[in-house]
Amino acid sequence: MYKDKIFIRKLEVSCIIGTQPKERVAKQMVSISIVLLCDLERAGKSDCIEDTIDYKILKDRIVAEIRNSNFFLIERMAAHISEICLESELVCEVTVTVDKYGALTGARSV
């Protein structure tokens, strides 16, 4: 049973995202939140980084890939981030939230 969660909250990254012509030119800020569901019992006992998910390495990879991406849809961006997270054998499930600011008039984010 996977009972542990690692949260990465509100990771802000500037990237090309959107379907409108102006969105394909200028980078926009998105906020990414991730919940990793995993079993970290071994790490809890060993206190060794090798037995857990190095979330700094994970964060750095996500930032590098998203910063250099040019997705049209936030759905595809979220799926790509999920794929990166699920590469770790310790992660059995991931939830990714991507907030795109200013996408809708009157809404803080989508």
Tab-separated table of N, CA, C and O in Angstrom:
chain	number	residue	atom	x	y	z
A	1	MET	N	0.844	-1.191	0.000
A	1	MET	CA	0.000	0.000	0.000
A	1	MET	C	0.882	1.245	0.000
A	1	MET	O	1.830	1.336	0.766
A	2	TYR	N	0.561	2.180	-0.859
A	2	TYR	CA	1.323	3.413	-0.965
A	2	TYR	C	0.653	4.467	-0.100
A	2	TYR	O	-0.452	4.883	-0.374
A	3	LYS	N	1.338	4.890	0.929
A	3	LYS	CA	0.715	5.776	1.899
A	3	LYS	C	1.401	7.127	2.022
A	3	LYS	O	0.932	7.993	2.724
A	4	ASP	N	2.538	7.267	1.382
A	4	ASP	CA	3.302	8.496	1.524
A	4	ASP	C	3.050	9.436	0.355
A	4	ASP	O	2.791	8.997	-0.765
A	5	LYS	N	3.148	10.714	0.647
A	5	LYS	CA	2.970	11.728	-0.391
A	5	LYS	C	4.109	12.729	-0.305
A	5	LYS	O	4.504	13.139	0.784
A	6	ILE	N	4.595	13.120	-1.461
A	6	ILE	CA	5.526	14.231	-1.572
A	6	ILE	C	4.805	15.307	-2.363
A	6	ILE	O	4.260	15.045	-3.437
A	7	PHE	N	4.793	16.501	-1.817
A	7	PHE	CA	4.141	17.645	-2.458
A	7	PHE	C	5.190	18.612	-2.985
A	7	PHE	O	6.137	18.947	-2.276
A	8	ILE	N	5.016	19.052	-4.209
A	8	ILE	CA	5.753	20.199	-4.755
A	8	ILE	C	4.663	21.199	-5.091
A	8	ILE	O	3.834	20.949	-5.972
A	9	ARG	N	4.663	22.313	-4.399
A	9	ARG	CA	3.552	23.260	-4.529
A	9	ARG	C	3.981	24.555	-5.221
A	9	ARG	O	4.996	25.147	-4.878
A	10	LYS	N	3.165	24.949	-6.179
A	10	LYS	CA	3.261	26.259	-6.832
A	10	LYS	C	4.660	26.555	-7.375
A	10	LYS	O	5.234	27.609	-7.137
A	11	LEU	N	5.181	25.626	-8.142
A	11	LEU	CA	6.451	25.789	-8.837
A	11	LEU	C	6.197	26.671	-10.054
A	11	LEU	O	5.451	26.284	-10.956
A	12	GLU	N	6.773	27.857	-10.074
A	12	GLU	CA	6.510	28.797	-11.158
A	12	GLU	C	7.575	28.694	-12.236
A	12	GLU	O	8.768	28.719	-11.949
A	13	VAL	N	7.087	28.568	-13.478
A	13	VAL	CA	7.973	28.395	-14.630
A	13	VAL	C	7.453	29.266	-15.768
A	13	VAL	O	6.249	29.284	-16.045
A	14	SER	N	8.355	29.940	-16.447
A	14	SER	CA	8.016	30.748	-17.606
A	14	SER	C	8.187	29.888	-18.862
A	14	SER	O	9.236	29.259	-19.043
A	15	CYS	N	7.154	29.871	-19.714
A	15	CYS	CA	7.202	28.998	-20.886
A	15	CYS	C	6.244	29.484	-21.973
A	15	CYS	O	5.407	30.343	-21.741
A	16	ILE	N	6.396	28.892	-23.147
A	16	ILE	CA	5.442	29.109	-24.230
A	16	ILE	C	4.306	28.118	-24.019
A	16	ILE	O	4.524	26.910	-23.931
A	17	ILE	N	3.084	28.627	-23.914
A	17	ILE	CA	1.908	27.772	-23.719
A	17	ILE	C	0.681	28.495	-24.277
A	17	ILE	O	0.495	29.679	-24.029
A	18	GLY	N	-0.108	27.789	-25.064
A	18	GLY	CA	-1.340	28.387	-25.568
A	18	GLY	C	-1.528	28.184	-27.054
A	18	GLY	O	-0.610	27.803	-27.770
A	19	THR	N	-2.741	28.468	-27.485
A	19	THR	CA	-3.110	28.256	-28.882
A	19	THR	C	-3.191	29.550	-29.685
A	19	THR	O	-3.216	29.510	-30.914
A	20	GLN	N	-3.237	30.672	-29.005
A	20	GLN	CA	-3.369	31.963	-29.687
A	20	GLN	C	-2.008	32.426	-30.230
A	20	GLN	O	-0.971	32.172	-29.609
A	21	PRO	N	-1.996	33.117	-31.380
A	21	PRO	CA	-0.727	33.555	-31.974
A	21	PRO	C	0.182	34.319	-31.005
A	21	PRO	O	1.388	34.081	-30.973
A	22	LYS	N	-0.389	35.218	-30.195
A	22	LYS	CA	0.448	35.988	-29.266
A	22	LYS	C	1.050	35.095	-28.179
A	22	LYS	O	2.119	35.386	-27.652
A	23	GLU	N	0.375	33.985	-27.853
A	23	GLU	CA	0.878	33.058	-26.841
A	23	GLU	C	2.030	32.204	-27.373
A	23	GLU	O	2.782	31.617	-26.599
A	24	ARG	N	2.152	32.123	-28.688
A	24	ARG	CA	3.199	31.315	-29.302
A	24	ARG	C	4.519	32.061	-29.391
A	24	ARG	O	5.531	31.490	-29.784
A	25	VAL	N	4.496	33.367	-29.020
A	25	VAL	CA	5.687	34.206	-29.122
A	25	VAL	C	6.250	34.561	-27.748
A	25	VAL	O	7.445	34.408	-27.504
A	26	ALA	N	5.387	35.030	-26.872
A	26	ALA	CA	5.826	35.516	-25.558
A	26	ALA	C	5.635	34.439	-24.488
A	26	ALA	O	4.586	33.803	-24.421
A	27	LYS	N	6.663	34.267	-23.671
A	27	LYS	CA	6.560	33.311	-22.567
A	27	LYS	C	5.573	33.810	-21.530
A	27	LYS	O	5.431	35.009	-21.317
A	28	GLN	N	4.895	32.865	-20.896
A	28	GLN	CA	3.938	33.149	-19.830
A	28	GLN	C	4.331	32.354	-18.592
A	28	GLN	O	4.954	31.300	-18.697
A	29	MET	N	3.918	32.846	-17.444
A	29	MET	CA	4.188	32.145	-16.202
A	29	MET	C	3.067	31.138	-15.939
A	29	MET	O	1.891	31.465	-16.057
A	30	VAL	N	3.465	29.923	-15.593
A	30	VAL	CA	2.518	28.922	-15.124
A	30	VAL	C	2.954	28.487	-13.731
A	30	VAL	O	4.126	28.611	-13.365
A	31	SER	N	2.011	27.996	-12.972
A	31	SER	CA	2.282	27.472	-11.636
A	31	SER	C	1.954	25.986	-11.653
A	31	SER	O	0.845	25.593	-12.041
A	32	ILE	N	2.918	25.180	-11.225
A	32	ILE	CA	2.776	23.726	-11.274
A	32	ILE	C	2.784	23.182	-9.846
A	32	ILE	O	3.684	23.495	-9.065
A	33	SER	N	1.780	22.379	-9.532
A	33	SER	CA	1.737	21.686	-8.245
A	33	SER	C	1.657	20.192	-8.517
A	33	SER	O	0.934	19.751	-9.414
A	34	ILE	N	2.425	19.436	-7.728
A	34	ILE	CA	2.553	17.994	-7.948
A	34	ILE	C	2.377	17.263	-6.624
A	34	ILE	O	2.925	17.693	-5.606
A	35	VAL	N	1.628	16.171	-6.669
A	35	VAL	CA	1.530	15.266	-5.527
A	35	VAL	C	1.992	13.897	-6.007
A	35	VAL	O	1.413	13.326	-6.942
A	36	LEU	N	3.049	13.390	-5.380
A	36	LEU	CA	3.574	12.072	-5.704
A	36	LEU	C	3.109	11.096	-4.641
A	36	LEU	O	3.365	11.297	-3.451
A	37	LEU	N	2.413	10.045	-5.040
A	37	LEU	CA	1.984	9.006	-4.121
A	37	LEU	C	2.984	7.857	-4.233
A	37	LEU	O	3.238	7.360	-5.334
A	38	CYS	N	3.572	7.470	-3.100
A	38	CYS	CA	4.641	6.487	-3.128
A	38	CYS	C	4.785	5.797	-1.769
A	38	CYS	O	4.133	6.168	-0.802
A	39	ASP	N	5.664	4.813	-1.730
A	39	ASP	CA	5.968	4.114	-0.492
A	39	ASP	C	7.396	4.484	-0.104
A	39	ASP	O	8.353	4.056	-0.740
A	40	LEU	N	7.523	5.279	0.931
A	40	LEU	CA	8.833	5.754	1.365
A	40	LEU	C	9.227	5.170	2.718
A	40	LEU	O	10.047	5.731	3.441
A	41	GLU	N	8.661	4.005	3.028
A	41	GLU	CA	8.975	3.371	4.310
A	41	GLU	C	10.479	3.097	4.436
A	41	GLU	O	11.075	3.344	5.485
A	42	ARG	N	11.091	2.612	3.378
A	42	ARG	CA	12.530	2.307	3.420
A	42	ARG	C	13.352	3.556	3.729
A	42	ARG	O	14.255	3.532	4.554
A	43	ALA	N	13.015	4.660	3.072
A	43	ALA	CA	13.741	5.911	3.318
A	43	ALA	C	13.522	6.407	4.742
A	43	ALA	O	14.431	6.957	5.370
A	44	GLY	N	12.317	6.191	5.255
A	44	GLY	CA	12.018	6.593	6.621
A	44	GLY	C	12.854	5.850	7.644
A	44	GLY	O	13.147	6.372	8.721
A	45	LYS	N	13.255	4.649	7.299
A	45	LYS	CA	14.088	3.849	8.195
A	45	LYS	C	15.579	4.090	7.967
A	45	LYS	O	16.359	4.133	8.909
A	46	SER	N	15.972	4.229	6.703
A	46	SER	CA	17.405	4.317	6.383
A	46	SER	C	17.983	5.718	6.491
A	46	SER	O	19.169	5.878	6.727
A	47	ASP	N	17.141	6.730	6.266
A	47	ASP	CA	17.596	8.118	6.240
A	47	ASP	C	18.597	8.369	5.116
A	47	ASP	O	19.466	9.228	5.217
A	48	CYS	N	18.471	7.608	4.020
A	48	CYS	CA	19.384	7.726	2.875
A	48	CYS	C	18.631	8.288	1.661
A	48	CYS	O	17.549	7.803	1.317
A	49	ILE	N	19.226	9.250	1.017
A	49	ILE	CA	18.627	9.873	-0.166
A	49	ILE	C	18.410	8.846	-1.282
A	49	ILE	O	17.478	8.966	-2.072
A	50	GLU	N	19.235	7.812	-1.335
A	50	GLU	CA	19.108	6.786	-2.369
A	50	GLU	C	17.808	5.987	-2.245
A	50	GLU	O	17.391	5.344	-3.200
A	51	ASP	N	17.185	6.037	-1.070
A	51	ASP	CA	15.960	5.273	-0.838
A	51	ASP	C	14.691	6.090	-1.026
A	51	ASP	O	13.598	5.613	-0.722
A	52	THR	N	14.840	7.286	-1.520
A	52	THR	CA	13.669	8.139	-1.694
A	52	THR	C	13.715	8.819	-3.060
A	52	THR	O	14.569	8.530	-3.894
A	53	ILE	N	12.841	9.735	-3.271
A	53	ILE	CA	12.801	10.530	-4.496
A	53	ILE	C	13.529	11.830	-4.214
A	53	ILE	O	13.165	12.570	-3.298
A	54	ASP	N	14.575	12.087	-4.977
A	54	ASP	CA	15.305	13.347	-4.818
A	54	ASP	C	14.483	14.429	-5.512
A	54	ASP	O	14.546	14.605	-6.721
A	55	TYR	N	13.685	15.127	-4.728
A	55	TYR	CA	12.742	16.079	-5.326
A	55	TYR	C	13.432	17.299	-5.904
A	55	TYR	O	12.863	17.970	-6.742
A	56	LYS	N	14.661	17.604	-5.512
A	56	LYS	CA	15.392	18.704	-6.156
A	56	LYS	C	15.753	18.316	-7.594
A	56	LYS	O	15.574	19.108	-8.514
A	57	ILE	N	16.227	17.093	-7.771
A	57	ILE	CA	16.545	16.623	-9.126
A	57	ILE	C	15.280	16.592	-9.980
A	57	ILE	O	15.281	17.027	-11.137
A	58	LEU	N	14.182	16.094	-9.411
A	58	LEU	CA	12.905	16.054	-10.133
A	58	LEU	C	12.460	17.459	-10.509
A	58	LEU	O	12.099	17.720	-11.662
A	59	LYS	N	12.515	18.378	-9.565
A	59	LYS	CA	12.119	19.773	-9.827
A	59	LYS	C	12.973	20.389	-10.919
A	59	LYS	O	12.474	21.022	-11.850
A	60	ASP	N	14.285	20.193	-10.849
A	60	ASP	CA	15.182	20.764	-11.848
A	60	ASP	C	14.874	20.238	-13.246
A	60	ASP	O	14.891	20.990	-14.224
A	61	ARG	N	14.570	18.955	-13.355
A	61	ARG	CA	14.249	18.377	-14.666
A	61	ARG	C	12.945	18.945	-15.209
A	61	ARG	O	12.846	19.304	-16.384
A	62	ILE	N	11.937	19.032	-14.351
A	62	ILE	CA	10.647	19.577	-14.781
A	62	ILE	C	10.810	21.018	-15.234
A	62	ILE	O	10.322	21.402	-16.304
A	63	VAL	N	11.498	21.829	-14.453
A	63	VAL	CA	11.708	23.235	-14.823
A	63	VAL	C	12.429	23.333	-16.162
A	63	VAL	O	12.017	24.094	-17.045
A	64	ALA	N	13.502	22.573	-16.346
A	64	ALA	CA	14.264	22.626	-17.598
A	64	ALA	C	13.393	22.243	-18.795
A	64	ALA	O	13.415	22.919	-19.831
A	65	GLU	N	12.620	21.178	-18.658
A	65	GLU	CA	11.796	20.725	-19.788
A	65	GLU	C	10.649	21.679	-20.082
A	65	GLU	O	10.357	21.960	-21.246
A	66	ILE	N	9.987	22.189	-19.057
A	66	ILE	CA	8.856	23.087	-19.278
A	66	ILE	C	9.341	24.449	-19.780
A	66	ILE	O	8.739	25.030	-20.680
A	67	ARG	N	10.428	24.936	-19.239
A	67	ARG	CA	10.987	26.219	-19.683
A	67	ARG	C	11.311	26.184	-21.178
A	67	ARG	O	11.194	27.189	-21.870
A	68	ASN	N	11.717	25.027	-21.679
A	68	ASN	CA	12.099	24.889	-23.088
A	68	ASN	C	10.992	24.298	-23.959
A	68	ASN	O	11.217	24.010	-25.123
A	69	SER	N	9.812	24.110	-23.391
A	69	SER	CA	8.712	23.501	-24.139
A	69	SER	C	7.932	24.554	-24.927
A	69	SER	O	8.147	25.755	-24.776
A	70	ASN	N	7.032	24.071	-25.749
A	70	ASN	CA	6.122	24.962	-26.482
A	70	ASN	C	4.785	24.268	-26.710
A	70	ASN	O	4.281	24.188	-27.816
A	71	PHE	N	4.213	23.762	-25.614
A	71	PHE	CA	2.931	23.065	-25.689
A	71	PHE	C	1.814	24.032	-26.075
A	71	PHE	O	1.848	25.210	-25.724
A	72	PHE	N	0.821	23.513	-26.761
A	72	PHE	CA	-0.379	24.279	-27.059
A	72	PHE	C	-1.365	24.199	-25.894
A	72	PHE	O	-2.028	25.166	-25.575
A	73	LEU	N	-1.455	23.028	-25.263
A	73	LEU	CA	-2.463	22.786	-24.234
A	73	LEU	C	-1.841	22.533	-22.862
A	73	LEU	O	-0.838	21.800	-22.763
A	74	ILE	N	-2.471	23.067	-21.809
A	74	ILE	CA	-1.993	22.773	-20.462
A	74	ILE	C	-2.237	21.294	-20.131
A	74	ILE	O	-1.498	20.719	-19.323
A	75	GLU	N	-3.217	20.682	-20.774
A	75	GLU	CA	-3.451	19.256	-20.564
A	75	GLU	C	-2.235	18.428	-20.992
A	75	GLU	O	-1.836	17.486	-20.304
A	76	ARG	N	-1.665	18.789	-22.121
A	76	ARG	CA	-0.467	18.068	-22.603
A	76	ARG	C	0.724	18.356	-21.692
A	76	ARG	O	1.529	17.456	-21.421
A	77	MET	N	0.853	19.594	-21.234
A	77	MET	CA	1.938	19.936	-20.319
A	77	MET	C	1.833	19.099	-19.044
A	77	MET	O	2.820	18.522	-18.579
A	78	ALA	N	0.626	19.018	-18.480
A	78	ALA	CA	0.417	18.241	-17.254
A	78	ALA	C	0.725	16.759	-17.495
A	78	ALA	O	1.341	16.104	-16.650
A	79	ALA	N	0.324	16.234	-18.644
A	79	ALA	CA	0.603	14.833	-18.969
A	79	ALA	C	2.107	14.593	-19.065
A	79	ALA	O	2.618	13.577	-18.584
A	80	HIS	N	2.835	15.520	-19.670
A	80	HIS	CA	4.286	15.389	-19.795
A	80	HIS	C	4.955	15.400	-18.417
A	80	HIS	O	5.850	14.599	-18.154
A	81	ILE	N	4.514	16.285	-17.555
A	81	ILE	CA	5.064	16.339	-16.197
A	81	ILE	C	4.779	15.025	-15.475
A	81	ILE	O	5.653	14.480	-14.784
A	82	SER	N	3.572	14.495	-15.646
A	82	SER	CA	3.225	13.198	-15.046
A	82	SER	C	4.149	12.098	-15.539
A	82	SER	O	4.617	11.258	-14.758
A	83	GLU	N	4.427	12.085	-16.834
A	83	GLU	CA	5.310	11.075	-17.414
A	83	GLU	C	6.699	11.140	-16.783
A	83	GLU	O	7.306	10.108	-16.475
A	84	ILE	N	7.213	12.350	-16.583
A	84	ILE	CA	8.522	12.519	-15.941
A	84	ILE	C	8.492	11.944	-14.531
A	84	ILE	O	9.388	11.202	-14.131
A	85	CYS	N	7.468	12.280	-13.776
A	85	CYS	CA	7.359	11.817	-12.384
A	85	CYS	C	7.250	10.309	-12.290
A	85	CYS	O	7.836	9.683	-11.397
A	86	LEU	N	6.519	9.696	-13.207
A	86	LEU	CA	6.285	8.258	-13.161
A	86	LEU	C	7.487	7.438	-13.631
A	86	LEU	O	7.471	6.206	-13.528
A	87	GLU	N	8.536	8.094	-14.095
A	87	GLU	CA	9.763	7.384	-14.455
A	87	GLU	C	10.414	6.759	-13.225
A	87	GLU	O	11.121	5.762	-13.341
A	88	SER	N	10.180	7.333	-12.061
A	88	SER	CA	10.727	6.770	-10.823
A	88	SER	C	9.915	5.553	-10.426
A	88	SER	O	8.687	5.608	-10.357
A	89	GLU	N	10.606	4.457	-10.135
A	89	GLU	CA	9.903	3.238	-9.712
A	89	GLU	C	9.253	3.401	-8.343
A	89	GLU	O	8.394	2.606	-7.966
A	90	LEU	N	9.621	4.429	-7.597
A	90	LEU	CA	9.023	4.675	-6.285
A	90	LEU	C	7.662	5.362	-6.381
A	90	LEU	O	6.888	5.333	-5.440
A	91	VAL	N	7.379	5.975	-7.524
A	91	VAL	CA	6.120	6.705	-7.707
A	91	VAL	C	5.096	5.776	-8.343
A	91	VAL	O	5.309	5.262	-9.431
A	92	CYS	N	3.965	5.595	-7.655
A	92	CYS	CA	2.917	4.737	-8.227
A	92	CYS	C	1.776	5.568	-8.798
A	92	CYS	O	1.031	5.093	-9.645
A	93	GLU	N	1.658	6.804	-8.340
A	93	GLU	CA	0.578	7.671	-8.814
A	93	GLU	C	1.029	9.112	-8.660
A	93	GLU	O	1.748	9.457	-7.731
A	94	VAL	N	0.573	9.941	-9.566
A	94	VAL	CA	0.929	11.361	-9.504
A	94	VAL	C	-0.294	12.195	-9.875
A	94	VAL	O	-1.093	11.802	-10.717
A	95	THR	N	-0.430	13.328	-9.197
A	95	THR	CA	-1.443	14.310	-9.548
A	95	THR	C	-0.715	15.602	-9.882
A	95	THR	O	0.108	16.073	-9.090
A	96	VAL	N	-1.003	16.143	-11.050
A	96	VAL	CA	-0.360	17.378	-11.505
A	96	VAL	C	-1.435	18.426	-11.744
A	96	VAL	O	-2.438	18.158	-12.408
A	97	THR	N	-1.202	19.610	-11.203
A	97	THR	CA	-2.068	20.758	-11.458
A	97	THR	C	-1.235	21.847	-12.108
A	97	THR	O	-0.173	22.192	-11.594
A	98	VAL	N	-1.714	22.353	-13.238
A	98	VAL	CA	-1.047	23.465	-13.913
A	98	VAL	C	-2.005	24.649	-13.915
A	98	VAL	O	-3.127	24.535	-14.416
A	99	ASP	N	-1.569	25.761	-13.338
A	99	ASP	CA	-2.346	26.999	-13.370
A	99	ASP	C	-1.733	27.938	-14.393
A	99	ASP	O	-0.540	28.249	-14.326
A	100	LYS	N	-2.561	28.369	-15.340
A	100	LYS	CA	-2.135	29.346	-16.347
A	100	LYS	C	-2.843	30.653	-16.008
A	100	LYS	O	-4.066	30.743	-16.031
A	101	TYR	N	-2.055	31.655	-15.680
A	101	TYR	CA	-2.602	32.943	-15.243
A	101	TYR	C	-3.154	33.739	-16.417
A	101	TYR	O	-2.594	33.730	-17.509
A	102	GLY	N	-4.263	34.424	-16.167
A	102	GLY	CA	-4.818	35.349	-17.151
A	102	GLY	C	-5.432	34.705	-18.377
A	102	GLY	O	-5.672	35.380	-19.372
A	103	ALA	N	-5.688	33.423	-18.336
A	103	ALA	CA	-6.243	32.755	-19.507
A	103	ALA	C	-7.702	33.123	-19.749
A	103	ALA	O	-8.152	33.121	-20.902
A	104	LEU	N	-8.424	33.427	-18.691
A	104	LEU	CA	-9.828	33.816	-18.809
A	104	LEU	C	-10.055	35.123	-18.094
A	104	LEU	O	-9.621	35.292	-16.944
A	105	THR	N	-10.759	36.037	-18.729
A	105	THR	CA	-11.114	37.300	-18.105
A	105	THR	C	-11.945	37.021	-16.852
A	105	THR	O	-12.895	36.246	-16.888
A	106	GLY	N	-11.548	37.625	-15.749
A	106	GLY	CA	-12.278	37.476	-14.508
A	106	GLY	C	-11.824	36.297	-13.657
A	106	GLY	O	-12.232	36.181	-12.509
A	107	ALA	N	-10.995	35.434	-14.201
A	107	ALA	CA	-10.483	34.288	-13.446
A	107	ALA	C	-8.996	34.492	-13.190
A	107	ALA	O	-8.259	34.906	-14.101
A	108	ARG	N	-8.557	34.195	-11.999
A	108	ARG	CA	-7.138	34.341	-11.659
A	108	ARG	C	-6.275	33.403	-12.501
A	108	ARG	O	-5.194	33.738	-12.945
A	109	SER	N	-6.773	32.169	-12.678
A	109	SER	CA	-6.033	31.200	-13.496
A	109	SER	C	-7.003	30.132	-13.985
A	109	SER	O	-8.121	30.026	-13.521
A	110	VAL	N	-6.484	29.341	-14.918
A	110	VAL	CA	-7.212	28.178	-15.435
A	110	VAL	C	-6.376	26.962	-15.100
A	110	VAL	O	-5.166	26.972	-15.243
